[in-house]
Short mmCIF file of C-alpha atoms in Angstrom, two decimals:
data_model
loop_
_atom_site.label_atom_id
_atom_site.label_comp_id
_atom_site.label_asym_id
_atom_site.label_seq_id
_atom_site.Cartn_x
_atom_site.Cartn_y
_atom_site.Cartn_z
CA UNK A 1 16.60 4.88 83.17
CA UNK A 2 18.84 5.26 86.00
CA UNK A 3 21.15 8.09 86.30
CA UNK A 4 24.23 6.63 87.92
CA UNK A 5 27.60 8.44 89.35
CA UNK A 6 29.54 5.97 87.83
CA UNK A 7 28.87 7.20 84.27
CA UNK A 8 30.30 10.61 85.48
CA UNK A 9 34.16 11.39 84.42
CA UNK A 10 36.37 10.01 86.32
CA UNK A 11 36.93 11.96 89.58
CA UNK A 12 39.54 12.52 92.70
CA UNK A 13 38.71 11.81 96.11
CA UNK A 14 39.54 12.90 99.11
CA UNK A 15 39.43 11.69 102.88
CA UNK A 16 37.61 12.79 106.02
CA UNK A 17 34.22 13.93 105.82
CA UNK A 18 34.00 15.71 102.21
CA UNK A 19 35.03 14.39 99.36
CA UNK A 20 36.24 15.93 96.52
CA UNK A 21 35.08 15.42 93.22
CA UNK A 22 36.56 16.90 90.22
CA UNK A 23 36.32 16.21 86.05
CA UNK A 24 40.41 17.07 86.85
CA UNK A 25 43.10 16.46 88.92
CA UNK A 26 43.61 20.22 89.59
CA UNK A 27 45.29 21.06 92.58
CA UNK A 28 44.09 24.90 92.43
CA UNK A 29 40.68 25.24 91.82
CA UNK A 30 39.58 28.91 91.49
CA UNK A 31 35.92 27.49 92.87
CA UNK A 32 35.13 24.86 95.54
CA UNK A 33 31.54 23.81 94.92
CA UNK A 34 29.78 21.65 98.16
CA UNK A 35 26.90 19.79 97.31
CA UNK A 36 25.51 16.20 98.75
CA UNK A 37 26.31 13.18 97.33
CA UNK A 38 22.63 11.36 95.60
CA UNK A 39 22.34 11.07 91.96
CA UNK A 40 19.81 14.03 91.36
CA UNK A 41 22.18 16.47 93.87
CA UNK A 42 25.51 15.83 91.49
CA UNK A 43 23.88 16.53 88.41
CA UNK A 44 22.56 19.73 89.94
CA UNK A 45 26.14 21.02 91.00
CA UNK A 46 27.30 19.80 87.63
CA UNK A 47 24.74 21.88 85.41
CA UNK A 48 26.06 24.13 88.00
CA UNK A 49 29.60 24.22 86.86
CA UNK A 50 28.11 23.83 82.88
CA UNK A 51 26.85 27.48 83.83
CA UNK A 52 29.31 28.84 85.44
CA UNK A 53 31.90 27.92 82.76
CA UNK A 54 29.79 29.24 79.99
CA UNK A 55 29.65 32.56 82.37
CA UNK A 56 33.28 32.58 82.45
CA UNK A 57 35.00 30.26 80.23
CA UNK A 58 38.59 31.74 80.22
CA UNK A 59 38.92 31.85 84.32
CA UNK A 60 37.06 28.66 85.29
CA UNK A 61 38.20 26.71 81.70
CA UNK A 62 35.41 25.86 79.22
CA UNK A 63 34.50 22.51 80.62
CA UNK A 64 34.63 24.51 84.14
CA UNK A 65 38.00 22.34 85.26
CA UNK A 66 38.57 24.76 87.90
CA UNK A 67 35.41 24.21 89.55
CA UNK A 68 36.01 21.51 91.80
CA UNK A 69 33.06 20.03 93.49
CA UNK A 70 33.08 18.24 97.12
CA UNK A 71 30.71 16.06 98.34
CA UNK A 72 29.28 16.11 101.48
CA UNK A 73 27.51 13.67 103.37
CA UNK A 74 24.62 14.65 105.61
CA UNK A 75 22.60 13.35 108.37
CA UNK A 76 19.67 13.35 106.00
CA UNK A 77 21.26 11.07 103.67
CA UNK A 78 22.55 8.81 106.30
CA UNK A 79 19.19 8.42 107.88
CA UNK A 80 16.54 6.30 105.63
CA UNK A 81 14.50 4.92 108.03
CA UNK A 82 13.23 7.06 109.62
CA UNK A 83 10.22 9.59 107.87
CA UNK A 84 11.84 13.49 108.02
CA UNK A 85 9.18 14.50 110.41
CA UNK A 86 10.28 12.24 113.07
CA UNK A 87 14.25 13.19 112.59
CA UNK A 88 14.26 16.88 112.66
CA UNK A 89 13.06 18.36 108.84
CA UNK A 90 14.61 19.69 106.18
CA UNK A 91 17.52 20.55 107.98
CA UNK A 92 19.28 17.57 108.14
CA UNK A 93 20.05 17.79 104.17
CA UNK A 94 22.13 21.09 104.98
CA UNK A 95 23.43 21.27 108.76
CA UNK A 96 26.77 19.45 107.15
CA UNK A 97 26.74 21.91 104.09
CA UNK A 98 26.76 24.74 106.12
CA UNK A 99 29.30 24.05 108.47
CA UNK A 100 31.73 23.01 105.39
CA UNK A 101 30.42 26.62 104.20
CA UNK A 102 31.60 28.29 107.12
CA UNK A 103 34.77 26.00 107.84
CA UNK A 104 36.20 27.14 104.59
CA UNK A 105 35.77 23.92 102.88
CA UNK A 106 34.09 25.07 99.92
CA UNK A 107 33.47 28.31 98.53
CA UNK A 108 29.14 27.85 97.86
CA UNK A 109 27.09 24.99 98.13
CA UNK A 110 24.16 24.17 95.76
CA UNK A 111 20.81 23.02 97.25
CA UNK A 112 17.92 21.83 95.89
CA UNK A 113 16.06 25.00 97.48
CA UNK A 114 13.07 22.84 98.98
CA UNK A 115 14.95 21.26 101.49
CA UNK A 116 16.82 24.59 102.59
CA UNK A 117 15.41 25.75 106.00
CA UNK A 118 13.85 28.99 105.78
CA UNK A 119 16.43 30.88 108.06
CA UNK A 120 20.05 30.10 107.07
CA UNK A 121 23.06 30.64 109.20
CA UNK A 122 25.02 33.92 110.39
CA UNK A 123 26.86 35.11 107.49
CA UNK A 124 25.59 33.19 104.99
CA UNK A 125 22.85 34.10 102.05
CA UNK A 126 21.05 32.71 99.08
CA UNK A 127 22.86 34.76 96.47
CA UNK A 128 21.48 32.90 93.94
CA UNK A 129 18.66 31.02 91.96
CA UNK A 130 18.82 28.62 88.60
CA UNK A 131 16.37 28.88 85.75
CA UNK A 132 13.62 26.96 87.00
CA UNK A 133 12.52 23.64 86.19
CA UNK A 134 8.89 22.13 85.92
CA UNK A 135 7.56 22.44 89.90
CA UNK A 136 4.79 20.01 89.37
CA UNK A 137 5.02 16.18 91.45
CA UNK A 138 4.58 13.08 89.33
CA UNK A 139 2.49 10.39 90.29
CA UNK A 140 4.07 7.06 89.35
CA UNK A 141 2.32 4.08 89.69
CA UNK A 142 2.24 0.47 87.03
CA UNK A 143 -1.06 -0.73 88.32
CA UNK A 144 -3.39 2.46 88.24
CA UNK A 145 -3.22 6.30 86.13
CA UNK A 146 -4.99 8.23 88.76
CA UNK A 147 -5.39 8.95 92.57
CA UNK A 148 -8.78 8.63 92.88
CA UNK A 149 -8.67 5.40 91.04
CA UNK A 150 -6.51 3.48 93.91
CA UNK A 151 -8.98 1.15 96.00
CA UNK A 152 -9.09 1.27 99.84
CA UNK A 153 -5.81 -0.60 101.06
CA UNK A 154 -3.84 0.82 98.17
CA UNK A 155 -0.14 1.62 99.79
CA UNK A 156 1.45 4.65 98.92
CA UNK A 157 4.97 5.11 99.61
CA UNK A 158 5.90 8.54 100.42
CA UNK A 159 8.05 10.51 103.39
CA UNK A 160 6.52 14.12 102.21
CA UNK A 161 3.59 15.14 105.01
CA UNK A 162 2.72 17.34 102.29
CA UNK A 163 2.12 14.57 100.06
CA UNK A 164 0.84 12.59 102.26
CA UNK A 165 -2.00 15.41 103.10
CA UNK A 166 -3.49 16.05 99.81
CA UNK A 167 -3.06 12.37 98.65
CA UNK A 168 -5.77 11.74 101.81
CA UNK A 169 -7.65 14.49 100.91
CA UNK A 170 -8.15 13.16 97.85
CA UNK A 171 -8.88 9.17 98.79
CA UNK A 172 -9.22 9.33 102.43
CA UNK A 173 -8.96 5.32 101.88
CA UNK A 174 -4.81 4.91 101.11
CA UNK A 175 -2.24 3.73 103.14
CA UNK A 176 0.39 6.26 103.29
CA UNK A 177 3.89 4.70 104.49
CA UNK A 178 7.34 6.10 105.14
CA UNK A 179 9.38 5.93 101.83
CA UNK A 180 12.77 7.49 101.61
CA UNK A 181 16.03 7.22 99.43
CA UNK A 182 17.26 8.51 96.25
CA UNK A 183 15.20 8.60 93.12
CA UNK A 184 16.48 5.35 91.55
CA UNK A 185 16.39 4.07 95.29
CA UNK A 186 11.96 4.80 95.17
CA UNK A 187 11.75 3.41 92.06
CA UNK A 188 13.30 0.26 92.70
CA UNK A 189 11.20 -0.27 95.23
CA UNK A 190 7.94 0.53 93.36
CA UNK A 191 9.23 -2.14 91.23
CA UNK A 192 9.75 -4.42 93.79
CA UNK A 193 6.35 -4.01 94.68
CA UNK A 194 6.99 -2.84 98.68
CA UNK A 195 4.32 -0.58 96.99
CA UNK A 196 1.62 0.16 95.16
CA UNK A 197 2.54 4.01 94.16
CA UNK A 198 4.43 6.81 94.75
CA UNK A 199 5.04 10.26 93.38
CA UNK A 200 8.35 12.06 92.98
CA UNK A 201 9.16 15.65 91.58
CA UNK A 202 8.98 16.14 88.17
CA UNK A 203 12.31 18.36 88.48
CA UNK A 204 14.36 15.65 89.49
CA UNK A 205 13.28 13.23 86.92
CA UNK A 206 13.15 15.73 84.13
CA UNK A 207 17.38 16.42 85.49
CA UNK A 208 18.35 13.14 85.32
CA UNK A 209 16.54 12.38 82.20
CA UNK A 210 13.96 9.66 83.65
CA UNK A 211 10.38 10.73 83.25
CA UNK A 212 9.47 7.47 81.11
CA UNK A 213 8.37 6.36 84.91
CA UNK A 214 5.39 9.42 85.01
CA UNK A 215 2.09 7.99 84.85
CA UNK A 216 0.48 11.54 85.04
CA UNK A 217 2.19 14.50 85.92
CA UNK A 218 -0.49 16.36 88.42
CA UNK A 219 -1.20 19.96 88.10
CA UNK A 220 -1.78 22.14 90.59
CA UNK A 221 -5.14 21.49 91.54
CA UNK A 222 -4.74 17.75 91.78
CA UNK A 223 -1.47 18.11 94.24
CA UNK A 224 0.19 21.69 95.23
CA UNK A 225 3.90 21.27 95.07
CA UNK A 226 6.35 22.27 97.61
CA UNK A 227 7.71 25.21 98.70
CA UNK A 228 10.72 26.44 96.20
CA UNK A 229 10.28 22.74 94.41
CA UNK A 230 12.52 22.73 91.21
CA UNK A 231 14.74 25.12 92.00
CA UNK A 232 18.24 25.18 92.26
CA UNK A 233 19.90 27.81 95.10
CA UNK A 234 23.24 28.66 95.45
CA UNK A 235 24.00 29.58 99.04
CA UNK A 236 27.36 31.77 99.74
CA UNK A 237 29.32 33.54 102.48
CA UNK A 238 28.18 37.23 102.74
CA UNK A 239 31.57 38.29 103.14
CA UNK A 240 33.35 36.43 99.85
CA UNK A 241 33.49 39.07 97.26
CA UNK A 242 35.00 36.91 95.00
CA UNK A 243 32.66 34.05 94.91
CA UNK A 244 29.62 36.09 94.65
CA UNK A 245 31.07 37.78 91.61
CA UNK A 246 30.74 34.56 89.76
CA UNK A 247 27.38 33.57 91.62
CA UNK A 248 25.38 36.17 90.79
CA UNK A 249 26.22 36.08 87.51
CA UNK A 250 23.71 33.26 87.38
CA UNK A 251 21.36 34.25 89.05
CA UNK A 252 17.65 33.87 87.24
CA UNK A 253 15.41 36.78 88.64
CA UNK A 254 11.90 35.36 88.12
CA UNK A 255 13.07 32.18 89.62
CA UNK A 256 14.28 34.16 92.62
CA UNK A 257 11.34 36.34 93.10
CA UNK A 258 8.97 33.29 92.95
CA UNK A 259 11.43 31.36 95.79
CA UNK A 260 11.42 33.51 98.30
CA UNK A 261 7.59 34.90 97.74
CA UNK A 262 6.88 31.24 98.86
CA UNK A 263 9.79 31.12 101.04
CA UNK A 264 7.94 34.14 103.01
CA UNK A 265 4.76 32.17 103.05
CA UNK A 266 6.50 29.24 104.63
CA UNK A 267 8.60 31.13 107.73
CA UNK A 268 5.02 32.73 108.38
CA UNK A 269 3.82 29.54 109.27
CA UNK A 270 6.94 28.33 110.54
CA UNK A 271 7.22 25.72 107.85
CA UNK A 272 9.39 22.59 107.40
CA UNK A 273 9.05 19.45 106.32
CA UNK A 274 7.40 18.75 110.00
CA UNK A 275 4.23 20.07 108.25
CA UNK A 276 2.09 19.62 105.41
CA UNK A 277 2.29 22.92 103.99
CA UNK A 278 2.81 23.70 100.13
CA UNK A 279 3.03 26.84 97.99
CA UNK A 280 3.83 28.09 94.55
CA UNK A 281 3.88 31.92 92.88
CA UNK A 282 4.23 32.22 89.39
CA UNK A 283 4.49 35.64 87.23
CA UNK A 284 1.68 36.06 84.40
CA UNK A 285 1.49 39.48 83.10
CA UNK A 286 3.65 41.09 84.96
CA UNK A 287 1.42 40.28 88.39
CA UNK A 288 2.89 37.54 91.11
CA UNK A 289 0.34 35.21 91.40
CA UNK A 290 0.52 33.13 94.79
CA UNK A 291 -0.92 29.65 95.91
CA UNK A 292 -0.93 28.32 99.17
CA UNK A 293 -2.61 25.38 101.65
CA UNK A 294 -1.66 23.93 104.79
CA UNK A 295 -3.11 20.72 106.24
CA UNK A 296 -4.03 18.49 108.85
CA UNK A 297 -1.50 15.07 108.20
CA UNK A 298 -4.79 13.08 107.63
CA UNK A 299 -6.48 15.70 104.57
CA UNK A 300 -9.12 15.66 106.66
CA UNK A 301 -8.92 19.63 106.99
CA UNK A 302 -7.57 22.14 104.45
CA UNK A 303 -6.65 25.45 104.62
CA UNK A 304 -5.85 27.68 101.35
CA UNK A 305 -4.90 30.95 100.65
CA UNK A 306 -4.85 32.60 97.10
CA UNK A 307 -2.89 36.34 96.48
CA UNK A 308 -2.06 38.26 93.52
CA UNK A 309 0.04 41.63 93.45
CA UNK A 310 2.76 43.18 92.37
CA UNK A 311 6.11 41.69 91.35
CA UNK A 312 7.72 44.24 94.02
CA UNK A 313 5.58 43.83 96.82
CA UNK A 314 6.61 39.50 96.44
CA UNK A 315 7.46 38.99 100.40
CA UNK A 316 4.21 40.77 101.60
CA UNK A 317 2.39 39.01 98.80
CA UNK A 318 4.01 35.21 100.44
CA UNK A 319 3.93 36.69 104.49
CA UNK A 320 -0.04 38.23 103.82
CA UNK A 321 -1.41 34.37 102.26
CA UNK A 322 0.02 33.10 105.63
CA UNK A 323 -1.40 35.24 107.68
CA UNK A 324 -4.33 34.62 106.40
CA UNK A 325 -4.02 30.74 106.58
CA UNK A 326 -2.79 30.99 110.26
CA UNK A 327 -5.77 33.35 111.21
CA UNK A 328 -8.75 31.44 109.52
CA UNK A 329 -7.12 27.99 110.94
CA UNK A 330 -6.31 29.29 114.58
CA UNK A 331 -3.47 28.48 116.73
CA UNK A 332 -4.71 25.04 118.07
CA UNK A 333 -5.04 23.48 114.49
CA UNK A 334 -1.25 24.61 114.77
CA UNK A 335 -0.93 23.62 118.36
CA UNK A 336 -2.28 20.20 117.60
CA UNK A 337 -0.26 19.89 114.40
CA UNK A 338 2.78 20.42 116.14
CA UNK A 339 1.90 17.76 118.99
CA UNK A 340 1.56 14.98 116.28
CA UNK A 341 4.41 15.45 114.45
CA UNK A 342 6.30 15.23 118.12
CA UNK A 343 4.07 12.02 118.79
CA UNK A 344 4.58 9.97 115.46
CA UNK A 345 6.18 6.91 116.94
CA UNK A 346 6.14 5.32 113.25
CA UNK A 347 6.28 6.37 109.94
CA UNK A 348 4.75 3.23 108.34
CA UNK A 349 1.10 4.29 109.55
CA UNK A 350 -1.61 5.57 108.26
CA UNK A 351 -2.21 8.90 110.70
CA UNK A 352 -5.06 9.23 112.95
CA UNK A 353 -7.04 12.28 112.15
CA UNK A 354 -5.91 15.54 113.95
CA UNK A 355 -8.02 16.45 117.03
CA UNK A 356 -10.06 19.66 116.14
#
């Protein structure tokens, strides 16, 4: 079930750092699209293009052949063995993005918009969000169908701190190890039996067409997802007129005002993926309705926030749910959060619990 880039059109490539890839060989693209290189990130930028050539078929071409897309590799990518906690956060799967953003390289980049960094660079903004896809995490795993079923000993593979969190919470008796890589890259693995489980966004499987893996798809209440999981952002210049004339064309508005309520949330608590915080808003009835929890690395504390308001008032809604985590947890729990994520010497161990 493995979505591979060699079953994508043939493509040109360039030298240096980016590469560009392109379904032809035009030397004029009206677009340069920058995205990284995995599986899962190309077929993002290339429903990407699918969009943006239905949005304007007669300047970009119908099969969008003047969208030309350029990968480019980042330090996030590069570095597998290492969990993200211990290498800097989310970050590292945009530093190189940006600066191809800014260098004139490419005209936008697409992001999967949980690993985008809640404060982007100078000159740059998030003009845009994708429809969004299913936000709940899949837990994949041969030998048992649910969490709480795992014995004591049971090893989990999973780089998320997140993940890691509530997986504890839940069965205090797993051992959660560092587990990095593409999709097809996990699963392999899992297969290989280096171990016992592991759980993966539903988005990403659902993209590349591979969720005859899922053993249960876990709702809310079993595992919160991620900040902004299954969306799709489009990041531009500020200043580029023209690009943002096709961007915001596709923009999807709930999407958008769901992202950054939870994208508020996360810069209150000065959130990455350093810390075990999650967070999802969704609209019913024309209210925002906002979830939130933040954790010790072990699960062995908990702190949760609930809001509901008005679609308008969707950044106070986010900021308010983390002031109120960061107030009933108090600044050591953050303190001492902090000083184990800058102490984790390994990511293959099971965490010690946080001091209180």
């Amino acid at each position: 079930f493995a979505f591979s880039p060699s079953a994508l059109p043939a493509m040109g490539r360039a030298t240096g750092r980016t590469s560009a890839l392109a379904l032809s060989m035009n030397d004029d693209p009206v677009l340069r699209l920058g995205t990284r290189g995995s599986p899962l990130a190309l077929a993002q930028a290339y429903e990407t293009r699918r969009r943006l050539a239905e949005a304007f078929p007669e300047e970009l071409g119908k099969d969008g052949e003047k969208v030309q897309i350029n990968i480019i590799n980042t330090s996030g990518d590069m570095r597998l063995d290492k969990a993200l906690a211990e290498i800097g956060g989310k970050g590292l799967f945009t530093k190189e993005l940006d600066v191809a953003l800014l260098g004139d390289e490419v005209d936008f980049c697409v992001h999967s918009m949980k690993d985008v960094p809640t404060f982007l660079p100078d000159n740059t903004h998030l003009e845009t969000m994708l429809p969004r896809e299913d936000t709940r995490d899949a837990f994949i795993c041969p030998k048992y169908d649910k969490i709480e079923d795992m014995p004591e000993g049971t090893v989990v593979g999973s780089a998320s701190l997140r993940r890691q969190a509530q997986l504890l919470a839940k069965n205090p008796g797993l051992k959660v190890i560092n587990f990095r890589g593409n999709v097809q890259t996990r699963l392999r693995k899992l297969d290989d039996e280096v171990v016992d489980a592991t759980l993966l966004a539903m988005a990403g499987l659902i993209r590349m067409d591979m969720t005859d893996c899922v053993t249960k798809t876990l709702e809310w209440d079993e595992m919160l997802p991620a900040v902004a999981q299954g969306a799709i952002g489009i990041q531009v210049k500020s200043d580029d007129e023209k690009t943002i004339k096709y961007i915001s064309a596709l923009n999807h508005d709930e999407t958008k005002i769901c992202v950054e309520c939870e994208r508020s949330f996360l810069a209150t608590l000065d959130g990455s993926c350093k810390t075990p915080i999650a967070g999802q808003a969704k609209i019913i009835d024309g209210k925002i309705h906002f979830r939130g929890l933040v954790s010790s690395p072990d699960g062995s504390k908990v702190f949760r926030a609930e809001n509901v308001g008005e679609i308008k008032d969707h950044l106070e809604i986010g900021r308010s749910a983390g002031t109120q985590i960061r107030e009933e947890a108090g600044e050591q729990f953050f303190a001492d959060l902090m000083e184990y994520v800058q102490d984790i010497q390994a990511a293959n161990t099971k965490p010690t619990k946080a001091s209180a």
